[in-house]
Structures are given as structure tokens and as C-alpha cells.
GROMACS .gro file of C-alpha atoms in nm:
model
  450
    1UNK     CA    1   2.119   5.353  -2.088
    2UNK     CA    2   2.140   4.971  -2.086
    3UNK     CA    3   1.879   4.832  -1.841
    4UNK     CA    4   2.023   4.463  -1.679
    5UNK     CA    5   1.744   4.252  -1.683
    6UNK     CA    6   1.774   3.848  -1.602
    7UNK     CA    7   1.802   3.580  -1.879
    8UNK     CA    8   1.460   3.403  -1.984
    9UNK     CA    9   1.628   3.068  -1.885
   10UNK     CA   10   1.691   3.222  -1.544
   11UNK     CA   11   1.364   3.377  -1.513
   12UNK     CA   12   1.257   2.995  -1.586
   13UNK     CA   13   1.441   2.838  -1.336
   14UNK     CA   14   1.311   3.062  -1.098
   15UNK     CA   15   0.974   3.000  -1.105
   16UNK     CA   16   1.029   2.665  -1.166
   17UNK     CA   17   1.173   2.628  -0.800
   18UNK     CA   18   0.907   2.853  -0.699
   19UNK     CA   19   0.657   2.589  -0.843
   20UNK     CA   20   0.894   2.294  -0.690
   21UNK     CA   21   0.851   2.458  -0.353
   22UNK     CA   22   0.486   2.482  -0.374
   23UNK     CA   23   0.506   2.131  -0.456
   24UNK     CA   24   0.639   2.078  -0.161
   25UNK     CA   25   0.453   2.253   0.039
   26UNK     CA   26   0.156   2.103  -0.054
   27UNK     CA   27   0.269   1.758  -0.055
   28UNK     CA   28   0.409   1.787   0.300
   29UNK     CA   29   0.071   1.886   0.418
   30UNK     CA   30  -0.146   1.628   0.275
   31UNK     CA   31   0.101   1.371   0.388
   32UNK     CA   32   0.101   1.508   0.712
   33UNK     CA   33  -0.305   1.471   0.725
   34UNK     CA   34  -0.294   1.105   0.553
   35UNK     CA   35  -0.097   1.028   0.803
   36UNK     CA   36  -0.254   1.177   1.121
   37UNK     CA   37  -0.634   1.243   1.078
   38UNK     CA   38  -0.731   1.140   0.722
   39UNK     CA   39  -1.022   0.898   0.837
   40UNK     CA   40  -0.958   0.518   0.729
   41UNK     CA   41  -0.979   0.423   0.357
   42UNK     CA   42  -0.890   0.794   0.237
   43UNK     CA   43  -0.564   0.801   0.050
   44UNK     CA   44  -0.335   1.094  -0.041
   45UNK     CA   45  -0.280   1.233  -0.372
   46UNK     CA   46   0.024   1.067  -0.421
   47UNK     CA   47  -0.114   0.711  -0.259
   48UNK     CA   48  -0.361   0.783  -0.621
   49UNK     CA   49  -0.086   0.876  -0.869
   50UNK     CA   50   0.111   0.510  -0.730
   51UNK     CA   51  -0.261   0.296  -0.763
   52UNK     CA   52  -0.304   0.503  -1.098
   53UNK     CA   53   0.083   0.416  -1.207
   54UNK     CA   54   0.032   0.020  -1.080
   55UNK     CA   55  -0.300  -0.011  -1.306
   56UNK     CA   56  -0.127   0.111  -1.555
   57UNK     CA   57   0.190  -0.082  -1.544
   58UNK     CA   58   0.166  -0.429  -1.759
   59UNK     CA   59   0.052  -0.712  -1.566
   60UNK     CA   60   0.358  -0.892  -1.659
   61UNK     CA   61   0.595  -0.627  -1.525
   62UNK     CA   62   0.365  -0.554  -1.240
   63UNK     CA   63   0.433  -0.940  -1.142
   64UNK     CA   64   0.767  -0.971  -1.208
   65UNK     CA   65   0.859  -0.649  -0.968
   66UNK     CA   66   0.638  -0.839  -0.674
   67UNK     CA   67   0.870  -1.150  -0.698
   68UNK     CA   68   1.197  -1.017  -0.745
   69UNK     CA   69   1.163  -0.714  -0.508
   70UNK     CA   70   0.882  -0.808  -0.302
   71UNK     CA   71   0.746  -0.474  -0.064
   72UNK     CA   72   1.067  -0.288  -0.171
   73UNK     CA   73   0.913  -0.261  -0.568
   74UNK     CA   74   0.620  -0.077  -0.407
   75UNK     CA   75   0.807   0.146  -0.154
   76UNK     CA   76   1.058   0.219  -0.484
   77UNK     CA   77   0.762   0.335  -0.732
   78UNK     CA   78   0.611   0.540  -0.368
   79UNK     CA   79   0.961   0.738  -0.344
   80UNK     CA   80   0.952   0.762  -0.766
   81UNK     CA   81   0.576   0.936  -0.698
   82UNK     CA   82   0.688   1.179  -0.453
   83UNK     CA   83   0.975   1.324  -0.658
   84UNK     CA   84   0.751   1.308  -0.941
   85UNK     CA   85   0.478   1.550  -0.765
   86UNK     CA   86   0.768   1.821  -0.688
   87UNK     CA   87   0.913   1.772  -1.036
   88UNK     CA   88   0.557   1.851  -1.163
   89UNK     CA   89   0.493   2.125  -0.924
   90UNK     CA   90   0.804   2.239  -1.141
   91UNK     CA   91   0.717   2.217  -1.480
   92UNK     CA   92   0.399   2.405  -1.348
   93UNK     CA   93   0.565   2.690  -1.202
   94UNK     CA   94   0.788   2.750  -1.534
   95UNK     CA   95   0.490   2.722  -1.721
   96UNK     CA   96   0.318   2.958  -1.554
   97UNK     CA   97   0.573   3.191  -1.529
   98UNK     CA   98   0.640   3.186  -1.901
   99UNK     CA   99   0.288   3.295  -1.931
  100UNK     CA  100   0.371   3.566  -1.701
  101UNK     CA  101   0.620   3.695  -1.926
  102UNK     CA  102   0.400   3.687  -2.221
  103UNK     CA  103   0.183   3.907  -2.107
  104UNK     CA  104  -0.123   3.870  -2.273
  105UNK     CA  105  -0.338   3.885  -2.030
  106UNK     CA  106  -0.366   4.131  -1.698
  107UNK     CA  107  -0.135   4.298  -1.586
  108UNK     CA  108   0.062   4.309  -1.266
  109UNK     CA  109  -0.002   4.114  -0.963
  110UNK     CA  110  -0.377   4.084  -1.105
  111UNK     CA  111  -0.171   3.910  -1.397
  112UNK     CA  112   0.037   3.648  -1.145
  113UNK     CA  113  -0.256   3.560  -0.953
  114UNK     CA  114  -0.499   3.444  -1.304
  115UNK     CA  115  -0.240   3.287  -1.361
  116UNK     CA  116  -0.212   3.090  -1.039
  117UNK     CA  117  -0.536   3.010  -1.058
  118UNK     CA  118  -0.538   2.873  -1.416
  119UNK     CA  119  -0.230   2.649  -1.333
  120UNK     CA  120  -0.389   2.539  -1.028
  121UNK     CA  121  -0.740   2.485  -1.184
  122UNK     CA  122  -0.532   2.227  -1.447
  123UNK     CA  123  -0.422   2.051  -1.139
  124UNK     CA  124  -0.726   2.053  -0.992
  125UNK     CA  125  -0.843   1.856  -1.297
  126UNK     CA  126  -0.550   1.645  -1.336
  127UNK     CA  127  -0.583   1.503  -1.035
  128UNK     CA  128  -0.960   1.421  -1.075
  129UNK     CA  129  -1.046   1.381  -1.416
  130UNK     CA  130  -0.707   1.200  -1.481
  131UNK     CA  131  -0.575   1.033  -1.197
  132UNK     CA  132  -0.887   0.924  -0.993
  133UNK     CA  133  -1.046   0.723  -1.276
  134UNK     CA  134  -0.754   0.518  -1.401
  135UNK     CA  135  -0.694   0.477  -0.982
  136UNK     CA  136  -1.063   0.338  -0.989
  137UNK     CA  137  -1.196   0.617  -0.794
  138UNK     CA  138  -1.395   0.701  -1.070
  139UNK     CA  139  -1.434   1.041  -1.298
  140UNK     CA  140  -1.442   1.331  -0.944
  141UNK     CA  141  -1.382   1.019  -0.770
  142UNK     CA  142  -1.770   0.904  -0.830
  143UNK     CA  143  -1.683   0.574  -0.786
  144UNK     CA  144  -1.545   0.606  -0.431
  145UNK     CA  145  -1.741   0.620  -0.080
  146UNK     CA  146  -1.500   0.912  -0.005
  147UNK     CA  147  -1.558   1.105  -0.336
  148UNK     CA  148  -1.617   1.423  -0.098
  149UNK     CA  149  -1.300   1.419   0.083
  150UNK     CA  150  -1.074   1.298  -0.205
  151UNK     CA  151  -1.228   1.634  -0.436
  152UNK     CA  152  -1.184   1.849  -0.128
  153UNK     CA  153  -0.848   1.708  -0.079
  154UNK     CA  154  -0.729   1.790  -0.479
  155UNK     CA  155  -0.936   2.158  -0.402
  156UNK     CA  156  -0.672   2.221  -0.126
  157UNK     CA  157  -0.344   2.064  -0.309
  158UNK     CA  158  -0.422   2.309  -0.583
  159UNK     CA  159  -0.497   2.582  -0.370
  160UNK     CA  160  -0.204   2.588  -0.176
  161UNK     CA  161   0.013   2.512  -0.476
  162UNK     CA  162  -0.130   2.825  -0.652
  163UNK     CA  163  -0.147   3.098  -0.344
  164UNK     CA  164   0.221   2.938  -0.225
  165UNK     CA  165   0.354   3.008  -0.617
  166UNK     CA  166   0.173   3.322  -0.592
  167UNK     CA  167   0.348   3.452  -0.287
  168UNK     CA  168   0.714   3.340  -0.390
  169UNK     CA  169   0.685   3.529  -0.705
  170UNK     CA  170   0.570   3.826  -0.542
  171UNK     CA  171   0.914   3.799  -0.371
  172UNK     CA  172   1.091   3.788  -0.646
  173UNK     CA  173   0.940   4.082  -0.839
  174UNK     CA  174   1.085   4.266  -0.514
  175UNK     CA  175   1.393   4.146  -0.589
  176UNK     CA  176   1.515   4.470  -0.815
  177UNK     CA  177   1.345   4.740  -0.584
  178UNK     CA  178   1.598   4.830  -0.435
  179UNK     CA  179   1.998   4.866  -0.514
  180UNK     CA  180   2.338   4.806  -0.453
  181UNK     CA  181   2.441   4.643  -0.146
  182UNK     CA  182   2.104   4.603   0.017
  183UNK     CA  183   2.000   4.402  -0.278
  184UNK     CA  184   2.204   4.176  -0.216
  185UNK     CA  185   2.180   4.150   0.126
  186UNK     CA  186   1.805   4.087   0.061
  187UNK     CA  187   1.872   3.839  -0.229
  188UNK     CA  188   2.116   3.615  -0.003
  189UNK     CA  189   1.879   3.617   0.289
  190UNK     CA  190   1.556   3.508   0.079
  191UNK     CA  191   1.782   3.223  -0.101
  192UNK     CA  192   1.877   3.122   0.260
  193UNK     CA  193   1.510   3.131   0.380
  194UNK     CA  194   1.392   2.943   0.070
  195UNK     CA  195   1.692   2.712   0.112
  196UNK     CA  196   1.624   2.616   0.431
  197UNK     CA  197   1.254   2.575   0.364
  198UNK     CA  198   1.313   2.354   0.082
  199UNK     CA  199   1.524   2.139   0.279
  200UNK     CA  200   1.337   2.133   0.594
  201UNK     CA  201   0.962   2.036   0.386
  202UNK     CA  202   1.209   1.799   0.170
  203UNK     CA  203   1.264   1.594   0.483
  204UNK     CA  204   0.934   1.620   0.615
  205UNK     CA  205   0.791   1.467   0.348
  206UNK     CA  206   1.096   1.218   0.320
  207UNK     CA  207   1.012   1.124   0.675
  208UNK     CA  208   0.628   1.129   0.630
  209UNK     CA  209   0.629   0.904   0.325
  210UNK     CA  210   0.857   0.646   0.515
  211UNK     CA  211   0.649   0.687   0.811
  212UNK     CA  212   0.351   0.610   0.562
  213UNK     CA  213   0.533   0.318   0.396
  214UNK     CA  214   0.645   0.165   0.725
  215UNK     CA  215   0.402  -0.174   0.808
  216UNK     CA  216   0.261  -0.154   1.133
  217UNK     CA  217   0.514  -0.253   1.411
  218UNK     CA  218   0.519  -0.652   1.460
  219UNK     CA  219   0.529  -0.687   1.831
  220UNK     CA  220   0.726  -0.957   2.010
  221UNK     CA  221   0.858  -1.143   1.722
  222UNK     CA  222   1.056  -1.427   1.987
  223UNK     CA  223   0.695  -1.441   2.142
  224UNK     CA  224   0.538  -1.495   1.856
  225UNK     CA  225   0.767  -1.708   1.693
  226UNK     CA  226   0.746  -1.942   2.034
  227UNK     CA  227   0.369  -1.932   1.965
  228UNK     CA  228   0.404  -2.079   1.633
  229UNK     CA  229   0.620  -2.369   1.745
  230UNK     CA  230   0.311  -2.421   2.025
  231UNK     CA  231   0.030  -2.446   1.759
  232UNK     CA  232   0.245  -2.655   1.510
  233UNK     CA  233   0.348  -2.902   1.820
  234UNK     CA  234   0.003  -2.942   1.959
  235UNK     CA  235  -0.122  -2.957   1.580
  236UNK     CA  236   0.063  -3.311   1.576
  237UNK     CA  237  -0.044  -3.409   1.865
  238UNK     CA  238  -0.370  -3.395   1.748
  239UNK     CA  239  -0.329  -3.525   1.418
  240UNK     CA  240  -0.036  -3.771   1.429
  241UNK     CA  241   0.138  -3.838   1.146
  242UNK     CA  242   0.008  -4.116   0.961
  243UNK     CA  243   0.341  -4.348   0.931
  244UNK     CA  244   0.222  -4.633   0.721
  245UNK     CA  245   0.138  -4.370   0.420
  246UNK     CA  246   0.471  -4.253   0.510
  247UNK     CA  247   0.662  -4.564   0.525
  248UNK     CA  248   0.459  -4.745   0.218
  249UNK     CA  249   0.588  -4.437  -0.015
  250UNK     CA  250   0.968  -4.495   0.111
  251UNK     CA  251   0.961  -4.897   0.010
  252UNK     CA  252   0.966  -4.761  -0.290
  253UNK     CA  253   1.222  -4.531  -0.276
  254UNK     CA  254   1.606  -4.704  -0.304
  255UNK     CA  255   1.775  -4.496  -0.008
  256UNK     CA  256   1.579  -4.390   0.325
  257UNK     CA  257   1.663  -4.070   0.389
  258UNK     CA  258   1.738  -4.152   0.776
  259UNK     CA  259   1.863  -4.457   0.859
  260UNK     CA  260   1.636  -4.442   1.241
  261UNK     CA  261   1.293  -4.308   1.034
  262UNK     CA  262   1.121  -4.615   1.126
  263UNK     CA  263   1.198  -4.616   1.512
  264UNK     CA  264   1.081  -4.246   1.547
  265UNK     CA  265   0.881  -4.170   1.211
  266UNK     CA  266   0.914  -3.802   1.312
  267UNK     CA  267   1.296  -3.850   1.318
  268UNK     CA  268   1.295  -3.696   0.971
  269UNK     CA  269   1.119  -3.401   0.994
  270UNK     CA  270   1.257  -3.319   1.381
  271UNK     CA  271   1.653  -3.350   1.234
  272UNK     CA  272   1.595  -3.089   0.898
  273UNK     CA  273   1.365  -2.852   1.054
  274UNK     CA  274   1.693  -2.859   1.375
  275UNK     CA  275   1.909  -2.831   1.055
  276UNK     CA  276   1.737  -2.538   0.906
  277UNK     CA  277   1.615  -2.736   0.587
  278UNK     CA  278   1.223  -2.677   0.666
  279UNK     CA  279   1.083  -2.413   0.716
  280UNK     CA  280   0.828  -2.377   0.999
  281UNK     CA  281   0.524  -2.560   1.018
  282UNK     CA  282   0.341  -2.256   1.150
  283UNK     CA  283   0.487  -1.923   0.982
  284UNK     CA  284   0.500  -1.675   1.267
  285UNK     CA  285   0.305  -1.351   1.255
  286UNK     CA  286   0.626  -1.124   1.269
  287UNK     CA  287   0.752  -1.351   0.967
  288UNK     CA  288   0.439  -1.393   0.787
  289UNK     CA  289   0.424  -1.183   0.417
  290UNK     CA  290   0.264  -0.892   0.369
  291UNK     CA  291   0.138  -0.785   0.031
  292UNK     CA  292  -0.151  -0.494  -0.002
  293UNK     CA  293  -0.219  -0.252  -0.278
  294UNK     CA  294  -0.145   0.028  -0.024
  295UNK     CA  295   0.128   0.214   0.055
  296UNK     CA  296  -0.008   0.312   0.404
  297UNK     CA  297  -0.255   0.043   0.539
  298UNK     CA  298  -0.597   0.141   0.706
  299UNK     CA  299  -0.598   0.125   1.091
  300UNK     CA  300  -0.936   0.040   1.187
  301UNK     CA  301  -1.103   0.109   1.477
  302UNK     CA  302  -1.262  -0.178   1.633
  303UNK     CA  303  -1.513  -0.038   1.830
  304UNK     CA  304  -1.683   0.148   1.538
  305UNK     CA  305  -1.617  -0.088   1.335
  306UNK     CA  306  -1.941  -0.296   1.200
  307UNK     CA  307  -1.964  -0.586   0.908
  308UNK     CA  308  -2.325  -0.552   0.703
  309UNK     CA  309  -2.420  -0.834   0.450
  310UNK     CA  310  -2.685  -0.746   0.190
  311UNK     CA  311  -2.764  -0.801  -0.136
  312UNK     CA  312  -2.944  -1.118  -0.276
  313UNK     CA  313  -3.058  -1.176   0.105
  314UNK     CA  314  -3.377  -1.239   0.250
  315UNK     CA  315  -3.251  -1.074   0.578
  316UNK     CA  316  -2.953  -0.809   0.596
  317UNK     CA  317  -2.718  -0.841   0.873
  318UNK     CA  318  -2.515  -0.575   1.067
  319UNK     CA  319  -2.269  -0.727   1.333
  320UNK     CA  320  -2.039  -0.566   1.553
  321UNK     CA  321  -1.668  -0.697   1.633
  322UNK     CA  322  -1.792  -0.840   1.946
  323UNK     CA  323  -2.087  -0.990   1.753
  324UNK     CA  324  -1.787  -1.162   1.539
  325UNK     CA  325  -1.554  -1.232   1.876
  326UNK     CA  326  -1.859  -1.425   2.001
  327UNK     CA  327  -1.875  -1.652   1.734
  328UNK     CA  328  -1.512  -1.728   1.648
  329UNK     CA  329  -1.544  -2.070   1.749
  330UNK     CA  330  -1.378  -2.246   1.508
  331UNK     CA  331  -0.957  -2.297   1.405
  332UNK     CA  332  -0.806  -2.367   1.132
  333UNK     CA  333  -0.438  -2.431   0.996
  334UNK     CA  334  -0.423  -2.307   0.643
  335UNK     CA  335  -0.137  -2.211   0.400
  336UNK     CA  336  -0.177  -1.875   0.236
  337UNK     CA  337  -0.013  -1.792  -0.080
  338UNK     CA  338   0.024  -1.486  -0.284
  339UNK     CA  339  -0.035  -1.503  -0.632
  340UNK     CA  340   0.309  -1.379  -0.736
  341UNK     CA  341   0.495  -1.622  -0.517
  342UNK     CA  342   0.719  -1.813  -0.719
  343UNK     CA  343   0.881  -2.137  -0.646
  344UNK     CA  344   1.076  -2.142  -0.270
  345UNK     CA  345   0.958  -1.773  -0.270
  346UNK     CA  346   0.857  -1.624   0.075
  347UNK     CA  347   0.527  -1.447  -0.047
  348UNK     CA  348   0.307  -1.758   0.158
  349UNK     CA  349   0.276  -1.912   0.510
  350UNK     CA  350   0.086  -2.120   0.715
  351UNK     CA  351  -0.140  -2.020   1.037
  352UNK     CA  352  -0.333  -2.119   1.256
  353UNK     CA  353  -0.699  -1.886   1.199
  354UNK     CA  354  -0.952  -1.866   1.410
  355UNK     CA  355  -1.361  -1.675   1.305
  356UNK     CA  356  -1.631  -1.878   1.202
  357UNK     CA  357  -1.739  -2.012   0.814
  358UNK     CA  358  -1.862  -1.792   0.647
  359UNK     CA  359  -2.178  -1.980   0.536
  360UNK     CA  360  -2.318  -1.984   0.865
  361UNK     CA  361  -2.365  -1.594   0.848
  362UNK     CA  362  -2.482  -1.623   0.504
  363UNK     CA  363  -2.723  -1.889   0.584
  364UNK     CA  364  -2.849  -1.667   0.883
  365UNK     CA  365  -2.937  -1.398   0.591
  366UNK     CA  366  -3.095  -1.654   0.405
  367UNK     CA  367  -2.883  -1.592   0.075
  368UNK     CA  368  -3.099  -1.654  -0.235
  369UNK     CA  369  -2.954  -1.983  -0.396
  370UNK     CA  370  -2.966  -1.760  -0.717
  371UNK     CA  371  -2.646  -1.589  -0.597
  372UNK     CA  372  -2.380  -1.623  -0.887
  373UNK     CA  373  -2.087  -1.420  -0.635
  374UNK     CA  374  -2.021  -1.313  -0.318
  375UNK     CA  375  -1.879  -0.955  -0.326
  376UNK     CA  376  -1.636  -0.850  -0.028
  377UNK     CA  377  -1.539  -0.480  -0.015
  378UNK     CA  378  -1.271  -0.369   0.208
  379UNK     CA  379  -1.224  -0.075   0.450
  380UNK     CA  380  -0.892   0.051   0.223
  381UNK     CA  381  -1.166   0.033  -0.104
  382UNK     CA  382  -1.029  -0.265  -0.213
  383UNK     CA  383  -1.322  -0.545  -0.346
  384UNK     CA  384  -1.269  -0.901  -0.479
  385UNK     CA  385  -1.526  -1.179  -0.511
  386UNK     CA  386  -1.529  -1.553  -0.484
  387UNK     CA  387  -1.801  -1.800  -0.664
  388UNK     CA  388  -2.150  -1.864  -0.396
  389UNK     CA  389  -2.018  -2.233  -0.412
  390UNK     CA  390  -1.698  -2.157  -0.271
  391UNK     CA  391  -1.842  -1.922  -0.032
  392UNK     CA  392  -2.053  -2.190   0.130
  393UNK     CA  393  -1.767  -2.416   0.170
  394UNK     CA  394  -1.681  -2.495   0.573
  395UNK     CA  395  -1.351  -2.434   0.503
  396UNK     CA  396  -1.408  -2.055   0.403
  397UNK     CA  397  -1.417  -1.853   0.735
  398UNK     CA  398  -1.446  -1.495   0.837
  399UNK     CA  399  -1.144  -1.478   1.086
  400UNK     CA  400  -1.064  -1.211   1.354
  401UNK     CA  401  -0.756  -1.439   1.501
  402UNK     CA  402  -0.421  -1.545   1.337
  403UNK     CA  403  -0.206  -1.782   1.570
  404UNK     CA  404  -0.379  -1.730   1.941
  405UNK     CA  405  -0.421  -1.332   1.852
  406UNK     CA  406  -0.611  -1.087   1.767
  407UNK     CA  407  -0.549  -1.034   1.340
  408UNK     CA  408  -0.242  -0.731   1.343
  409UNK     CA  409  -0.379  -0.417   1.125
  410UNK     CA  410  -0.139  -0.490   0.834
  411UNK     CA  411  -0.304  -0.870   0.834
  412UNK     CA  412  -0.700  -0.751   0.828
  413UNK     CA  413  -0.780  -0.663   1.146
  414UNK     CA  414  -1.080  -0.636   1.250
  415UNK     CA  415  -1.149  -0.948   1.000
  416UNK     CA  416  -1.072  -1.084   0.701
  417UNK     CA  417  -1.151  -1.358   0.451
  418UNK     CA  418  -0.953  -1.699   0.432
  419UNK     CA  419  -1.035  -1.907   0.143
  420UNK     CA  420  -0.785  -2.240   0.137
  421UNK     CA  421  -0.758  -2.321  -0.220
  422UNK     CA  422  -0.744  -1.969  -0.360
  423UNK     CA  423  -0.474  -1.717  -0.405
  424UNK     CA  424  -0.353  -1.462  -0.157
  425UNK     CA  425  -0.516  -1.153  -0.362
  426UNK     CA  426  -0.901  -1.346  -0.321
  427UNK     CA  427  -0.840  -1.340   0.079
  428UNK     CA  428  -0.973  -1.005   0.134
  429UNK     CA  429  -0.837  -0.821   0.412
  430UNK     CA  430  -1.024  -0.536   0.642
  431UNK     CA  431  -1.357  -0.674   0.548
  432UNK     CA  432  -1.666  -0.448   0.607
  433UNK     CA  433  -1.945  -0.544   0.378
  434UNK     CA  434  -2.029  -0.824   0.230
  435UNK     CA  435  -2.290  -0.830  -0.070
  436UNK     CA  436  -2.482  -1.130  -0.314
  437UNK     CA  437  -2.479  -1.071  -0.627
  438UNK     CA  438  -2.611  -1.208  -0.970
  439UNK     CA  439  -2.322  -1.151  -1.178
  440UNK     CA  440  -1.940  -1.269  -1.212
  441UNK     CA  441  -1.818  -0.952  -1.025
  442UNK     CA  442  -1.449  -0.859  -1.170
  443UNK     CA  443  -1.215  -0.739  -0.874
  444UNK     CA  444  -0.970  -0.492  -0.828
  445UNK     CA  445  -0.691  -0.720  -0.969
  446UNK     CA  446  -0.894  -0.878  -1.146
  447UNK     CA  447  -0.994  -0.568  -1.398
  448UNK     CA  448  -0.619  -0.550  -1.428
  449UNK     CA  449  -0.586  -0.890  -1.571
  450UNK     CA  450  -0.477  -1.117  -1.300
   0.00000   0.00000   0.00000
């Protein structure tokens, strides 16, 4: 009697959309916490695999994706990451299953379920003896402030992968327990079920990873567009444009390039900004660029929010954000520039800051002159460092406002760095400790070769 048994490369498939499923299953749900209440700073598994992928991607082609695609490269490679993390849930599930069929160890559902654990236990470590150090969360994410939520976090991916994989081949061992026409009855239902359950996670997390990806909504952009024109009009009001510089470089130039320049000396700039030749003096903050490391930004929460300064100090500080408020006394217009910008790109801007230099807090925790950098670690666990010189410049401040406002999330808020003459990537955003040190500390860019 000839028993009808399915093909191995069916059996495969099968549990290799039982492991896809699992996949995303998993996935969905971690999303869904990232993006609801994961606490500020925490990133999902998949956040990891695209900071582990970006380290590892050659600083050249890193670069060249930031210029030509801008945001988009990043939101490409976070869509690439997701599909990746079913496709491995996948290749897990036929793997495991194949060591079902072998047999060699258990037997029955005792068999399915060492299994499960075995494939999930390799995920488990995969996640954080793989993709947490090369993400620079360290081996078990030691090297991160969150290194108990981010191994609980791989605990329950795994977990859920394995019990999930567990359950949907218990369904289809039941599959042949019955005959004939109820068989298939049963069959067609469960591929229904699974069908729409695959489709119904597949847009969750389609819809959570956008949701993740999406910056922070902009606000008013006509108001804040007319408050850009406002700053850059009374900016030359109070700083006039110095015409004899401007009319001493056009002697020497063969053509004017408006014949009435010297009746109204701001002629020139008043006709091609009106013809749409110049851009802005003041970039707006709906317009302004927006580069992070993140695919999901922190949102911090001002009122728990608190800035300490230690290190090489004589006297540590801790400051609230109304400590900070109460001392943002000082503005100033400065163009910021991302590192990647190339030339007439749209990765910089101008604004109008307002905070307070950052030497006077420094000074107030009498720094030791010994300092060789001044470390500034952000709330998403991002860390860069500029020289103690540079620190004590005036023009280095410690803002909380960007063009009459209150900094938007995706721009630093509750405060940020601004450094004039340095690159975009040395402006730290989301600041919440600051820290002297005697060494030339290497950033997070920085360790990747910028």
C-alpha cells in the first residue's frame, strides 16, 4: 500500500512560511512598542540591523547615497531591513524544519519544540553577539545605557519567533488526521486564516515602519516661512549692508550686474531673490534639512528632561529645561551644513538660534584647563566631540530656539549644539550630558571614518 506523503521541497516551503510568519509576527510587535511605549533612545531590532548595515557600508558609498538620495537612501536600506528580518525568519523556519525531519533528536512535539528553542536561542545570539556590537551597542549591548531593555527586547523577538513557529507547525502535522473532503475543507480554511494573517501583520508593519520613518510633522510651513523673511529683514536692518566693500569689488568688475545697484545697493539682491535666483537668507524650519542616524527620532520629554556636565570639572552641573529657557539670552544667525552636502546641494541652511555659549556653563563648572575634548552624548545614543578650544569659543552655544521657536523634535529639541565653523554631524542634537575629557574622543561618525 503506497502511503502519499509531501515532497521534501514542499515540506521546506512550508515551514519556511511558517518561519516567515513568525517573522512577522514578531517584527510587528516590536515595531508596534518602538513606536508607542519604547522609552526615548531605545531602538528596535531592525533600527540595529540598519545602524549595524550603515557602519558597515564603505564610507565612500555611505556618502555618496546621502547626496544623491538624501533621507530617501535611509528610508530605502529601512524597507531593505524589514524584508530582510521576514526573509530570515524564513531561512530559520526551513532550517529548523529540516532538522525536524532528520530526526535525530526527540521525538514528536518534544522534538518541534527543542528545536524551536535552538533556532530561537541562535537568534537570540545573533542579534546580540552580532548585531549590537558592530551597531556600537556593544557585545549584550554592554556598551549602551539601555543594555537591559535592548537584551530583553532580543529575549522576546526570539521567543515569540520560536513559540509562533512552534504553534504553526503543530497545525500542520494536523493536516493528514483526518480524510477526504474534510481535509480539505480544513486545509483551505487554515491557508485562508494564515493568508489573511500574513497580509494583515504585512501591512502593519508596512504602516508601522513608515509611521517610524515619517519626521515629525512640520507645523505651519507659510507661518514659518513668513517668520524667516521677518528675522532675515530685521537682520539687515541691523546690520546694513556695507556698500562701499560692495561697490569697491564691482569697479573692478567690467559689467555691473544692475544697471540701478548704486541708487539702491540692495537693488541686487531684492530683484534675484523676487526672481527665484537666491535662496532665502533665513532657511525656514519646515524647509530646513534633516539628517540623523535614526530611522525614528527620539521625542523627548521636556519636563523630565535634565542636561548634567561632568567630567574634568571642579563642580558638576545638573540643569533643567527651564534652567536652560532662563538663560537663552543670546541669538545668533548661523549657516549649518551637513558634511555630505555637495555643491548647490540642499543638505545646509541658515537660522536664526537662540541658547546661551556654551563656555559660560562650562566656566560655571570650572572646567580644568587640562581638558583636551568636550564630549556631548545624545538622548538617541549618539556622541561626538569638539576640541576645549572650540568649545570655549562665544560663538558655540547650547540652543533651545531655532527662528523665534522652540527647537522641533527632529531639530534637537530640548537642546542642541551649534558650532559655526564645523560640519553638520559635530552639531549634536538632543543633548543630555556633557563631559571633559583628557583624550581626543573619536565619535560615532567619526569611528566610521568621516
Amino acid at each position: 500500500m503506497a502511503i502519499q506523503t509531501s515532497s521534501i521541497p514542499d515540506r521546506a516551503q512550508a515551514y519556511g512560511r511558517s518561519g516567515a510568519l513568525a517573522a512577522l509576527l514578531a517584527l510587528f510587535l516590536d515595531l508596534l512598542w518602538r513606536a508607542t511605549i519604547a522609552p526615548a533612545g531605545v531602538p528596535s531590532i531592525p533600527e540595529t540591523v540598519v545602524a549595524a548595515v550603515a557602519r558597515l557600508t564603505p564610507t565612500a558609498l555611505f556618502g555618496w547615497a546621502t547626496e544623491t538620495f538624501g533621507s530617501m537612501a535611509q528610508n530605502t536600506l529601512w524597507a531593505f531591513v524589514l524584508i530582510g528580518v521576514v526573509l530570515a525568519g524564513y531561512w530559520a523556519g526551513q532550517v529548523g524544519g529540516a532538522l525536524v525531519d532528520a530526526r535525530r533528536v526527540g521525538h514528536g512535539r518534544s522534538r518541534t519544540g527543542l528545536i524551536a528553542a535552538i533556532m530561537g536561542g541562535i537568534l537570540f545570539l545573533f542579534i546580540t553577539a552580532a548585531v549590537l556590537p558592530v551597531a556600537r551597542e556593544g557585545l549584550f549591548g554592554s556598551g549602551s545605557a539601555y543594555q537591559g531593555a535592548l537584551l530583553l527586547q532580543a529575549a522576546l523577538f526570539a521567543a515569540i519567533w520560536a513559540l509562533t513557529w512552534t504553534a504553526l507547525r503543530g497545525l500542520r502535522r494536523g493536516e493528514g488526521s483526518a480524510a477526504g473532503a474534510a481535509v480539505d475543507e480544513g486545509v483551505s480554511r487554515r491557508f485562508a486564516l494564515r493568508s489573511m494573517a500574513t497580509a494583515g501583520l504585512g501591512a502593519g508593519v508596512a504602516f508601522l515602519g513608515w509611521r517610524l520613518a515619517k519626521s515629525p510633522e512640520s507645523g505651519d510651513a507659510v507661518a514659518r516661512q513668513q517668520a524667516a523673511a521677518d528675522i532675515a529683514a530685521q537682520a539687515r536692518i541691523e546690520a546694513p549692508l556695507d556698500t562701499d566693500s560692495i561697490f569697491s569689488a564691482q569697479e573692478s568688475t567690467p559689467e555691473p550686474v544692475l544697471a540701478d545697484a548704486a541708487a539702491n545697493p540692495e537693488a541686487i539682491f531684492d530683484e534675484l531673490q523676487a526672481a527665484g535666483k537666491l535662496t532665502p537668507t533665513i532657511t525656514s524650519v519646515a524647509d530646513f534639512y534633516h539628517v540623523s542616524k535614526n530611522i525614528s527620532d527620539p521625542v523627548v520629554d521636556g519636563a523630565s528632561w535634565a542636561l548634567t556636565i561632568d567630567g574634568m570639572v571642579g563642580t558638576p552641573l545638573r540643569l533643567t529645561y527651564d534652567d536652560l529657557i532662563a538663560r537663552a539670552k543670546t541669538r545668533n544667525i548661523t549657516t549649518l551644513s551637513c558634511i555630505s552636502n555637495e555643491l548647490n546641494g540642499d543638505l545646509a541652511g541658515a537660522a536664526e538660534w537662540s541658547g546661551l555659549p556654551l563656555r559660560e556653563l562650562l566656566v560655571e563648572a570650572d572646567i580644568d584647563p587640562a581638558t583636551v575634548d568636550v564630549v556631548f552624548r545624545a538622548a538617541d545614543g549618539y556622541d561626538d566631540s569638539i576640541p576645549f578650544a572650540q568649545a570655549m569659543a562665544p560663538t558655540t552655544l547650547l540652543v533651545t530656539g531655532m527662528n523665534g521657536e522652540p527647537l522641533p523634535p527632529d531639530h534637537g529639541f530640548p537642546a542642541r549644539l551649534i558650532v559655526p565653523p564645523i560640519y553638520g554631524m559635530k552639531n549634536v542634537k538632543w543633548v543630555e550630558h556633557i563631559e571633559a575629557v583628557n583624550v581626543d574622543y573619536k565619535g560615532y561618525w567619526q569611528t566610521r571614518g568621516w
